[in-house]
Amino acid sequence: MRRYIVAGNWKMHKTAEEAVNLALALIPLVSDVRSVEVVLCPPFTALPSVGEVLNGSGLFLGAQNMHHEPQGAYTGEISASMLLPLGVSHVILGHSERRHYFIESDPQIREKVGAALQAGLTPILCVGETLAEREAGETESVVSGQLEGCLEGIELAQAEDLVVAYEPVWAIGTGKTATLEQAQEVHALIRAKLTQFFGVDLAGKIRIQYGGSVKPENAAELMAQPDIDGALVGGASLDADSFAAIVRSV
Ligand code: PEP
């Protein structure tokens, strides 16, 4: 039985003080929901203070990115070994905004996934097609290619801790959600691909989140699909009531 996982990606929103206030507002609304792993991913600058607030709450702390090297001359970057002492347990990797604005490639993301697993962090690996790719009938090849590029050589023993987020780029921040059929179809494809890599038992344990304009109104029906095991939430995670409603509807 896969435990649902709902993560809030706060992106470049909230000062440390604002982030603490959002976390404080959220905790009482969701901390009794034991069937869902709830992860808050504030900006790096708010990780220490939000980490303190989450301590003992049952909620998890996630980062939005990391570098694959443990240390070195990489100005502006943050490593897994810097995240771990802050209480970070999850890290979003390969988000489409990182791929698009920062030109992150599959091989780079693969290095990060490997480093995160090695360090004991749960990577939330994002994959998804653009609108042009979907309209050209390339969804399957794009998502398969991203999975191959980002998971090549990942050891079986570590793969159970992996989370994959299917985020159609055209649904992120646009208010357009994939239909239930579109989402389930790609999630099943991802599960089949994971089965090829890791075998049926392990692939059956890996959680696959849907992301792209998830709201309280559409969360329950998306989560009811057989291969959807949670949500990666952007915009709606910035509002305590909306995010809590999504978690509770799961
Ligand atoms: C995201 O950025 O991961 C995301 C899913 O955003 P939104 O929920 O705002 O579409």
XYZ file of N, CA and C and ligand atoms in Angstrom:
760
model
N 0.857 -1.195 0.000
C 0.000 0.000 0.000
C 0.894 1.248 0.000
N 0.718 2.086 -1.019
C 1.549 3.292 -1.087
C 0.909 4.405 -0.250
N 1.734 5.072 0.562
C 1.208 6.178 1.370
C 1.156 7.427 0.490
N 0.023 8.094 0.497
C -0.102 9.319 -0.299
C 0.935 10.353 0.151
N 1.399 11.126 -0.803
C 2.356 12.193 -0.477
C 1.914 13.486 -1.165
N 1.696 14.510 -0.369
C 1.302 15.823 -0.908
C 2.383 16.833 -0.500
N 2.976 17.471 -1.500
C 4.048 18.428 -1.220
C 3.645 19.810 -1.714
N 3.980 20.809 -0.935
C 3.719 22.200 -1.325
C 5.025 22.836 -1.770
N 5.058 23.273 -3.030
C 6.245 23.938 -3.575
C 5.987 25.444 -3.518
N 6.630 26.091 -2.555
C 6.372 27.524 -2.347
C 7.177 28.394 -3.310
N 8.027 27.770 -4.109
C 8.822 28.477 -5.123
C 9.534 29.696 -4.495
N 9.667 30.796 -5.224
C 10.363 31.968 -4.675
C 9.328 32.913 -4.051
N 8.588 32.346 -3.088
C 7.595 33.124 -2.350
C 7.878 32.975 -0.869
N 7.607 33.997 -0.106
C 7.666 34.027 1.351
C 9.070 34.323 1.890
N 9.128 35.372 2.692
C 10.324 35.603 3.505
C 10.318 34.535 4.600
N 11.413 34.469 5.346
C 11.474 33.460 6.412
C 10.307 33.670 7.395
N 10.026 34.927 7.725
C 8.962 35.206 8.686
C 7.583 34.799 8.124
N 7.353 35.146 6.875
C 6.063 34.787 6.255
C 5.917 33.264 6.146
N 7.041 32.606 5.858
C 6.999 31.150 5.710
C 6.656 30.485 7.046
N 7.234 30.993 8.105
C 6.926 30.444 9.435
C 5.436 30.634 9.733
N 4.919 31.796 9.405
C 3.494 32.049 9.670
C 2.609 31.094 8.877
N 2.984 30.830 7.621
C 2.195 29.887 6.811
C 2.276 28.476 7.407
N 3.484 28.081 7.802
C 3.635 26.744 8.397
C 2.828 26.648 9.692
N 2.866 27.693 10.496
C 2.121 27.679 11.767
C 0.612 27.601 11.530
N 0.160 28.242 10.457
C -1.278 28.192 10.148
C -1.673 26.798 9.646
N -0.755 26.157 8.955
C -1.059 24.847 8.347
C -1.067 23.682 9.333
N -0.094 23.710 10.239
C 0.112 22.534 11.101
C -1.184 22.059 11.766
N -1.929 22.948 12.443
C -3.143 22.440 13.110
C -4.198 21.933 12.138
N -4.117 22.369 10.870
C -5.141 21.960 9.898
C -4.866 20.577 9.304
N -3.614 20.116 9.366
C -3.297 18.847 8.688
C -2.567 17.815 9.551
N -2.109 18.204 10.734
C -1.224 17.277 11.453
C -1.937 16.019 11.944
N -3.264 16.002 11.941
C -3.970 14.774 12.347
C -4.163 13.802 11.171
N -3.804 14.229 9.956
C -4.037 13.383 8.776
C -2.847 12.446 8.610
N -2.927 11.279 9.198
C -1.779 10.374 9.234
C -1.601 9.581 7.943
N -2.642 9.497 7.144
C -2.551 8.682 5.929
C -1.819 9.408 4.800
N -1.470 10.663 5.008
C -0.811 11.440 3.956
C 0.524 11.973 4.476
N 1.572 11.777 3.686
C 2.874 12.379 3.998
C 2.815 13.815 3.466
N 2.876 14.770 4.352
C 2.757 16.173 3.935
C 4.146 16.815 3.989
N 4.553 17.423 2.886
C 5.902 17.995 2.783
C 5.790 19.475 2.417
N 6.453 20.324 3.174
C 6.479 21.753 2.848
C 7.854 22.108 2.290
N 7.864 22.768 1.130
C 9.125 23.113 0.463
C 9.247 24.627 0.317
N 9.682 25.295 1.383
C 9.876 26.755 1.309
C 11.180 27.062 0.586
N 11.467 28.341 0.320
C 12.770 28.704 -0.252
C 13.895 28.362 0.733
N 15.116 28.268 0.212
C 16.262 27.902 1.061
C 16.348 28.756 2.315
N 16.102 30.075 2.148
C 16.297 31.004 3.264
C 15.337 30.749 4.420
N 14.238 30.053 4.144
C 13.244 29.799 5.198
C 13.354 28.369 5.742
N 14.267 27.568 5.212
C 14.350 26.173 5.677
C 14.668 26.064 7.173
N 15.649 26.840 7.685
C 15.949 26.661 9.115
C 14.759 27.000 10.006
N 14.107 28.118 9.740
C 13.018 28.531 10.648
C 11.783 27.661 10.471
N 11.458 27.295 9.236
C 10.292 26.413 9.039
C 10.606 25.023 9.616
N 11.867 24.599 9.484
C 12.277 23.312 10.064
C 12.035 23.277 11.561
N 12.349 24.367 12.233
C 12.137 24.421 13.692
C 10.659 24.301 14.033
N 9.835 24.996 13.251
C 8.387 24.985 13.507
C 7.798 23.597 13.238
N 8.347 22.900 12.223
C 7.788 21.589 11.858
C 8.233 20.473 12.804
N 9.283 20.740 13.557
C 9.821 19.724 14.456
C 8.722 19.149 15.361
N 8.506 17.841 15.273
C 7.506 17.195 16.124
C 6.086 17.285 15.603
N 5.897 17.929 14.450
C 4.539 18.134 13.925
C 4.040 16.960 13.085
N 4.962 16.112 12.639
C 4.576 15.026 11.724
C 4.646 15.449 10.263
N 4.857 16.741 10.002
C 5.014 17.210 8.621
C 6.503 17.154 8.253
N 6.776 17.095 6.973
C 8.159 16.966 6.503
C 8.613 18.259 5.830
N 9.943 18.445 5.838
C 10.537 19.643 5.241
C 11.248 19.252 3.944
N 10.977 20.000 2.874
C 11.615 19.708 1.589
C 12.318 20.929 1.035
N 13.376 20.684 0.244
C 14.053 21.766 -0.482
C 13.558 21.739 -1.925
N 13.820 22.816 -2.637
C 13.315 22.929 -4.025
C 14.372 22.572 -5.057
N 15.601 22.331 -4.601
C 16.707 22.040 -5.520
C 17.915 21.719 -4.664
N 18.947 21.163 -5.237
C 20.253 21.016 -4.582
C 21.305 20.759 -5.649
N 22.557 20.930 -5.275
C 23.671 20.577 -6.171
C 24.075 19.137 -5.895
N 24.655 18.475 -6.903
C 24.989 17.056 -6.690
C 26.291 16.839 -5.932
N 27.170 17.854 -5.937
C 28.433 17.677 -5.208
C 28.205 17.987 -3.724
N 28.949 17.342 -2.841
C 28.767 17.624 -1.407
C 29.277 18.999 -1.005
N 30.291 19.501 -1.714
C 30.862 20.835 -1.436
C 31.712 21.248 -2.622
N 32.160 22.506 -2.640
C 33.077 22.901 -3.712
C 32.834 24.318 -4.180
N 33.534 24.686 -5.240
C 33.469 26.042 -5.771
C 32.291 26.153 -6.735
N 31.099 26.212 -6.181
C 29.866 26.303 -6.981
C 29.028 27.449 -6.409
N 29.411 28.656 -6.757
C 28.795 29.844 -6.163
C 27.273 29.806 -6.256
N 26.642 30.026 -5.132
C 25.187 30.117 -5.105
C 24.482 28.790 -4.934
N 25.239 27.706 -4.862
C 24.606 26.383 -4.787
C 24.564 25.853 -3.349
N 23.734 24.847 -3.141
C 23.500 24.257 -1.817
C 23.584 22.739 -1.976
N 24.254 22.062 -1.040
C 24.413 20.609 -1.166
C 23.514 19.853 -0.188
N 23.413 18.544 -0.433
C 22.602 17.694 0.447
C 23.107 17.767 1.880
N 24.434 17.798 2.042
C 24.965 17.786 3.408
C 24.664 19.094 4.147
N 24.303 20.160 3.396
C 23.889 21.408 4.049
C 22.405 21.375 4.393
N 21.657 20.588 3.633
C 20.206 20.517 3.858
C 19.865 19.603 5.037
N 20.595 18.500 5.133
C 20.244 17.490 6.133
C 20.205 18.023 7.570
N 21.198 18.826 8.002
C 21.148 19.286 9.397
C 19.981 20.233 9.682
N 19.351 20.747 8.638
C 18.196 21.635 8.842
C 16.909 20.837 9.017
N 17.026 19.506 8.907
C 15.833 18.667 9.039
C 15.163 18.398 7.712
N 15.850 18.724 6.616
C 15.262 18.480 5.285
C 15.273 16.979 5.001
N 14.143 16.461 4.544
C 14.035 15.028 4.234
C 13.731 14.784 2.758
N 13.218 15.775 2.056
C 12.811 15.623 0.657
C 13.459 16.747 -0.163
N 13.602 16.492 -1.452
C 14.100 17.572 -2.324
C 13.467 17.444 -3.711
N 12.888 18.536 -4.177
C 12.314 18.566 -5.530
C 13.477 18.686 -6.523
N 13.495 17.839 -7.521
C 14.576 17.881 -8.517
C 14.009 17.883 -9.926
N 14.608 18.687 -10.787
C 14.199 18.696 -12.190
C 12.844 19.329 -12.429
N 12.448 20.242 -11.546
C 11.183 20.951 -11.791
C 11.253 21.629 -13.158
N 10.123 21.755 -13.840
C 10.153 22.309 -15.203
C 10.686 23.740 -15.226
N 10.496 24.473 -14.107
C 11.059 25.833 -14.075
C 12.586 25.791 -14.023
N 13.138 24.787 -13.360
C 14.603 24.620 -13.349
C 15.075 24.199 -14.736
N 14.303 23.310 -15.363
C 14.700 22.862 -16.710
C 14.631 24.027 -17.690
N 13.590 24.848 -17.569
C 13.353 25.909 -18.547
C 14.248 27.139 -18.309
N 14.211 27.675 -17.080
C 14.933 28.939 -16.830
C 16.422 28.732 -16.554
N 16.767 27.565 -16.014
C 18.168 27.336 -15.617
C 18.818 26.238 -16.458
N 18.102 25.847 -17.504
C 18.627 24.915 -18.521
C 19.196 23.644 -17.875
N 18.488 23.137 -16.880
C 18.936 21.877 -16.279
C 18.626 20.739 -17.237
N 19.601 19.880 -17.414
C 19.446 18.766 -18.357
C 19.192 17.465 -17.594
N 18.717 16.461 -18.323
C 18.494 15.156 -17.687
C 19.771 14.618 -17.023
N 20.939 14.680 -17.691
C 22.148 14.158 -17.019
C 22.468 14.905 -15.717
N 22.235 16.220 -15.701
C 22.485 16.966 -14.451
C 21.508 16.524 -13.366
N 20.256 16.377 -13.775
C 19.220 15.993 -12.801
C 19.509 14.579 -12.284
N 20.008 13.738 -13.166
C 20.346 12.372 -12.768
C 21.432 12.388 -11.671
N 22.411 13.272 -11.828
C 23.471 13.391 -10.803
C 22.857 13.801 -9.470
N 21.896 14.710 -9.544
C 21.264 15.196 -8.315
C 20.440 14.092 -7.656
N 19.705 13.334 -8.479
C 18.880 12.242 -7.926
C 19.793 11.244 -7.207
N 20.897 10.889 -7.854
C 21.837 9.946 -7.253
C 22.405 10.486 -5.950
N 22.783 11.768 -5.952
C 23.379 12.368 -4.750
C 22.354 12.459 -3.621
N 21.115 12.781 -3.975
C 20.068 12.886 -2.944
C 19.833 11.515 -2.299
N 19.694 10.484 -3.121
C 19.450 9.138 -2.584
C 20.632 8.696 -1.724
N 21.826 8.975 -2.205
C 23.041 8.608 -1.473
C 23.068 9.273 -0.094
N 22.568 10.513 -0.043
C 22.594 11.274 1.215
C 21.411 10.923 2.125
N 20.475 10.135 1.619
C 19.317 9.777 2.435
C 18.155 10.744 2.299
N 18.186 11.586 1.266
C 17.051 12.481 1.000
C 16.105 11.799 0.017
N 14.821 12.083 0.120
C 13.844 11.556 -0.831
C 13.736 12.520 -2.001
N 14.199 12.116 -3.191
C 14.063 13.023 -4.325
C 12.647 12.979 -4.893
N 12.111 14.146 -5.185
C 10.841 14.231 -5.920
C 11.228 14.640 -7.335
N 11.321 13.652 -8.203
C 11.817 13.875 -9.565
C 10.655 14.300 -10.467
N 10.757 15.508 -11.026
C 9.670 16.043 -11.861
C 9.911 15.719 -13.339
N 8.873 15.256 -13.983
C 8.910 15.032 -15.436
C 7.604 15.567 -16.020
N 7.614 15.852 -17.308
C 6.367 16.320 -17.931
C 6.634 16.990 -19.259
N 5.628 16.967 -20.101
C 5.758 17.486 -21.470
C 5.217 18.910 -21.572
N 5.708 19.648 -22.559
C 5.160 20.980 -22.838
C 3.886 20.817 -23.680
N 3.186 21.926 -23.857
C 1.965 21.882 -24.675
C 2.309 21.484 -26.118
N 3.397 22.070 -26.643
C 3.779 21.758 -28.032
C 4.081 20.274 -28.173
N 4.746 19.719 -27.173
C 5.082 18.283 -27.234
C 3.819 17.424 -27.161
N 2.881 17.831 -26.296
C 1.626 17.059 -26.220
C 0.894 17.142 -27.553
N 0.814 18.345 -28.111
C 0.060 18.508 -29.365
C 0.726 17.769 -30.530
N 2.041 17.578 -30.418
C 2.750 16.840 -31.468
C 2.698 15.324 -31.222
N 1.957 14.910 -30.182
C 1.834 13.473 -29.896
C 3.106 12.881 -29.293
N 3.898 13.751 -28.621
C 5.204 13.280 -28.131
C 5.235 13.036 -26.617
N 4.059 13.101 -25.976
C 4.046 13.001 -24.504
C 4.789 11.752 -24.028
N 4.453 10.617 -24.627
C 5.031 9.355 -24.155
C 6.555 9.337 -24.330
N 7.016 9.788 -25.504
C 8.465 9.718 -25.732
C 9.206 10.735 -24.866
N 8.595 11.900 -24.644
C 9.264 12.913 -23.811
C 9.388 12.421 -22.362
N 8.277 11.934 -21.810
C 8.286 11.506 -20.405
C 9.188 10.278 -20.240
N 9.119 9.346 -21.183
C 9.994 8.165 -21.115
C 11.451 8.573 -21.194
N 11.749 9.503 -22.085
C 13.132 9.960 -22.244
C 13.641 10.640 -20.981
N 12.787 11.444 -20.351
C 13.201 12.118 -19.115
C 13.483 11.090 -18.022
N 12.604 10.083 -17.927
C 12.808 9.050 -16.895
C 14.098 8.289 -17.157
N 14.327 7.940 -18.418
C 15.563 7.207 -18.745
C 16.779 8.058 -18.402
N 16.742 9.328 -18.817
C 17.894 10.208 -18.595
C 18.149 10.495 -17.128
N 17.085 10.569 -16.346
C 17.244 10.986 -14.942
C 17.428 9.809 -13.989
N 17.150 8.591 -14.472
C 17.222 7.449 -13.554
C 18.269 6.420 -13.952
N 18.966 6.695 -15.052
C 19.944 5.733 -15.537
C 20.971 5.423 -14.448
N 21.156 4.143 -14.179
C 22.195 3.736 -13.222
C 21.797 3.874 -11.765
N 20.571 4.318 -11.492
C 20.140 4.413 -10.084
C 19.981 2.996 -9.541
N 20.585 2.758 -8.377
C 20.589 1.391 -7.850
C 19.227 0.997 -7.319
N 18.942 -0.287 -7.555
C 17.678 -0.869 -7.123
C 17.441 -0.644 -5.624
N 18.504 -0.827 -4.849
C 18.377 -0.753 -3.389
C 17.917 0.630 -2.949
N 18.181 1.653 -3.764
C 17.862 3.023 -3.354
C 16.542 3.512 -3.941
N 16.099 2.814 -4.988
C 15.003 3.371 -5.781
C 13.668 3.446 -5.034
N 13.518 2.644 -3.988
C 12.244 2.639 -3.272
C 11.929 4.015 -2.667
N 12.985 4.760 -2.359
C 12.801 6.069 -1.728
C 12.466 7.166 -2.731
N 12.482 6.807 -3.997
C 12.234 7.805 -5.043
C 10.740 8.167 -5.102
N 10.469 9.440 -5.373
C 9.102 9.868 -5.703
C 9.195 10.519 -7.082
N 8.240 10.208 -7.952
C 8.205 10.860 -9.265
C 6.991 11.786 -9.284
N 7.165 12.985 -9.826
C 6.018 13.889 -9.984
C 5.782 14.090 -11.477
N 4.591 13.706 -11.922
C 4.231 14.007 -13.315
C 3.592 15.386 -13.341
N 4.270 16.323 -14.002
C 3.773 17.691 -14.074
C 3.738 18.132 -15.533
N 2.594 18.003 -16.199
C 2.525 18.534 -17.557
C 2.792 20.043 -17.503
N 3.772 20.493 -18.271
C 4.215 21.889 -18.144
C 3.064 22.852 -18.437
N 2.178 22.456 -19.347
C 1.062 23.314 -19.736
C 0.013 23.452 -18.629
N 0.136 22.639 -17.588
C -0.839 22.714 -16.491
C -0.271 23.435 -15.267
N 1.006 23.800 -15.317
C 1.629 24.408 -14.134
C 1.331 25.902 -14.090
N 0.638 26.300 -13.050
C 0.351 27.715 -12.832
C -0.589 28.326 -13.852
N -1.252 27.496 -14.643
C -2.096 28.018 -15.718
C -3.581 27.901 -15.406
N -3.900 27.127 -14.359
C -5.313 26.876 -14.068
C -5.865 25.727 -14.897
N -5.099 25.257 -15.884
C -5.540 24.106 -16.710
C -5.042 22.831 -16.058
N -5.956 21.948 -15.696
C -5.537 20.679 -15.107
C -5.662 19.607 -16.181
N -4.788 18.610 -16.136
C -4.968 17.465 -17.030
C -6.289 16.790 -16.675
N -6.968 16.222 -17.660
C -8.177 15.465 -17.334
C -7.754 14.220 -16.551
N -8.721 13.594 -15.918
C -8.399 12.388 -15.139
C -7.775 11.337 -16.049
N -8.312 11.222 -17.267
C -7.812 10.212 -18.212
C -6.383 10.540 -18.647
N -6.157 11.838 -18.957
C -4.798 12.226 -19.390
C -3.789 11.945 -18.271
N -4.160 12.322 -17.047
C -3.227 12.152 -15.928
C -2.982 10.662 -15.670
N -4.048 9.890 -15.545
C -3.884 8.455 -15.261
C -3.091 7.755 -16.366
N -3.333 8.145 -17.610
C -2.626 7.507 -18.728
C -1.103 7.685 -18.589
N -0.682 8.913 -18.256
C 0.765 9.148 -18.152
C 1.311 8.509 -16.869
N 0.523 8.537 -15.801
C 0.989 7.877 -14.568
C 1.189 6.381 -14.801
N 0.284 5.765 -15.551
C 0.419 4.320 -15.845
C 1.669 4.089 -16.703
N 1.913 5.005 -17.625
C 3.116 4.901 -18.458
C 4.379 5.004 -17.581
N 4.348 5.939 -16.627
C 5.504 6.096 -15.727
C 5.693 4.823 -14.906
N 4.585 4.271 -14.414
C 4.687 3.027 -13.618
C 5.275 1.909 -14.485
N 4.856 1.841 -15.749
C 5.370 0.794 -16.637
C 6.872 0.986 -16.864
N 7.272 2.207 -17.013
C 8.694 2.511 -17.231
C 9.497 2.155 -15.968
N 8.951 2.492 -14.800
C 9.637 2.154 -13.550
C 9.742 0.637 -13.396
N 8.712 -0.070 -13.885
C 8.731 -1.539 -13.838
C 9.874 -2.076 -14.697
N 10.054 -1.462 -15.871
C 11.177 -1.872 -16.741
C 12.515 -1.691 -16.028
N 12.652 -0.569 -15.311
C 13.933 -0.273 -14.655
C 14.151 -1.120 -13.405
N 13.098 -1.225 -12.584
C 13.300 -1.727 -11.225
C 12.520 -3.001 -10.904
N 11.707 -3.483 -11.822
C 10.899 -4.675 -11.555
C 9.559 -4.296 -10.966
N 8.651 -5.247 -11.032
C 7.256 -4.939 -10.702
C 7.055 -4.623 -9.217
N 7.775 -5.325 -8.342
C 7.561 -5.115 -6.895
C 7.958 -3.697 -6.491
N 9.152 -3.326 -6.895
C 9.654 -2.007 -6.517
C 8.834 -0.900 -7.194
N 8.529 -1.090 -8.464
C 7.763 -0.064 -9.187
C 6.392 0.131 -8.540
N 5.882 -0.928 -7.945
C 4.581 -0.846 -7.270
C 4.655 -0.063 -5.969
N 5.874 0.149 -5.483
C 6.032 0.872 -4.204
C 6.362 2.350 -4.409
N 6.841 2.706 -5.601
C 7.273 4.090 -5.834
C 6.043 4.997 -6.007
N 6.035 6.102 -5.257
C 4.888 7.021 -5.350
C 5.034 7.949 -6.558
N 3.914 8.169 -7.248
C 3.900 9.077 -8.402
C 2.867 10.161 -8.122
N 3.368 11.387 -7.967
C 2.474 12.524 -7.707
C 2.030 13.145 -9.022
N 0.857 13.760 -8.985
C 0.430 14.600 -10.105
C 0.630 16.060 -9.679
N 1.087 16.895 -10.603
C 1.204 18.318 -10.319
C 0.761 19.126 -11.521
N 0.089 20.232 -11.261
C -0.382 21.102 -12.340
C -1.770 21.598 -12.006
N -1.803 22.774 -11.361
C -3.074 23.412 -11.005
C -3.977 22.501 -10.158
N -3.370 21.784 -9.213
C -4.186 21.017 -8.262
C -4.823 22.004 -7.284
N -6.120 21.816 -7.058
C -6.895 22.713 -6.187
C -7.773 21.838 -5.283
N -8.368 22.430 -4.255
C -9.257 21.630 -3.409
C -10.382 20.989 -4.229
N -10.809 21.668 -5.293
C -11.961 21.172 -6.080
C -11.620 19.942 -6.933
N -10.351 19.794 -7.343
C -10.060 18.656 -8.234
C -9.159 17.593 -7.599
N -8.705 17.841 -6.371
C -7.710 16.924 -5.785
C -8.270 15.516 -5.578
N -9.460 15.415 -5.017
C -9.969 14.087 -4.634
C -10.109 13.180 -5.847
N -10.645 13.720 -6.948
C -10.854 12.842 -8.113
C -9.535 12.462 -8.777
N -8.574 13.378 -8.743
C -7.256 13.021 -9.283
C -6.626 11.914 -8.424
N -6.705 12.091 -7.107
C -6.066 11.123 -6.197
C -6.739 9.764 -6.222
N -7.962 9.721 -6.717
C -8.689 8.443 -6.778
C -8.238 7.589 -7.961
N -7.407 8.145 -8.847
C -6.919 7.358 -9.994
C -5.916 6.313 -9.490
N -5.917 5.135 -10.109
C -5.124 4.035 -9.547
C -3.621 4.290 -9.434
N -3.058 5.097 -10.351
C -1.609 5.301 -10.295
C -1.222 6.690 -9.809
N -2.169 7.421 -9.251
C -1.844 8.750 -8.698
C -1.772 8.634 -7.173
N -0.592 8.931 -6.644
C -0.345 8.682 -5.220
C -0.113 9.957 -4.433
N -0.572 11.075 -4.981
C -0.382 12.316 -4.260
C -0.281 13.484 -5.219
N 0.084 14.632 -4.669
C 0.109 15.848 -5.489
C 1.318 16.700 -5.151
N 1.851 17.341 -6.180
C 2.841 18.405 -5.983
C 2.101 19.696 -6.307
N 1.994 20.567 -5.297
C 1.092 21.705 -5.400
C 1.902 23.004 -5.360
N 1.689 23.858 -6.341
C 2.352 25.158 -6.356
C 1.447 26.212 -5.751
N 0.750 26.943 -6.610
C -0.057 28.085 -6.188
C -0.935 27.839 -4.969
N -1.680 26.744 -4.982
C -2.633 26.497 -3.891
C -1.941 26.168 -2.572
N -0.623 25.899 -2.608
C 0.059 25.588 -1.350
C 0.433 26.852 -0.587
N 0.240 28.014 -1.209
C 0.590 29.274 -0.547
C -0.539 29.781 0.346
N -1.632 29.065 0.329
C -2.777 29.433 1.159
C -3.075 28.254 2.089
N -3.009 28.498 3.394
C -3.123 27.389 4.360
C -4.435 26.638 4.192
N -5.533 27.349 4.007
C -6.829 26.666 3.903
C -6.909 25.805 2.644
N -6.424 26.353 1.521
C -6.479 25.588 0.264
C -5.614 24.343 0.340
N -4.383 24.527 0.841
C -3.482 23.374 0.903
C -4.034 22.325 1.868
N -4.539 22.783 2.993
C -5.108 21.829 3.960
C -6.304 21.103 3.351
N -7.102 21.808 2.575
C -8.268 21.170 1.951
C -7.813 20.093 0.958
N -6.722 20.356 0.239
C -6.182 19.343 -0.686
C -5.715 18.118 0.099
N -4.961 18.356 1.144
C -4.456 17.224 1.954
C -5.633 16.427 2.505
N -6.630 17.103 3.023
C -7.760 16.411 3.650
C -8.600 15.682 2.606
N -8.673 16.224 1.408
C -9.494 15.542 0.391
C -8.817 14.283 -0.105
N -7.493 14.254 -0.023
C -6.762 13.026 -0.395
C -7.154 11.921 0.585
C 4.357 23.328 -9.566
O 4.980 24.342 -9.830
O 4.977 22.299 -9.224
C 2.915 23.360 -9.686
C 2.292 22.231 -9.795
O 2.317 24.598 -9.683
P 0.734 24.911 -9.697
O 0.105 24.005 -8.663
O 0.636 26.340 -9.349
O 0.252 24.587 -11.075
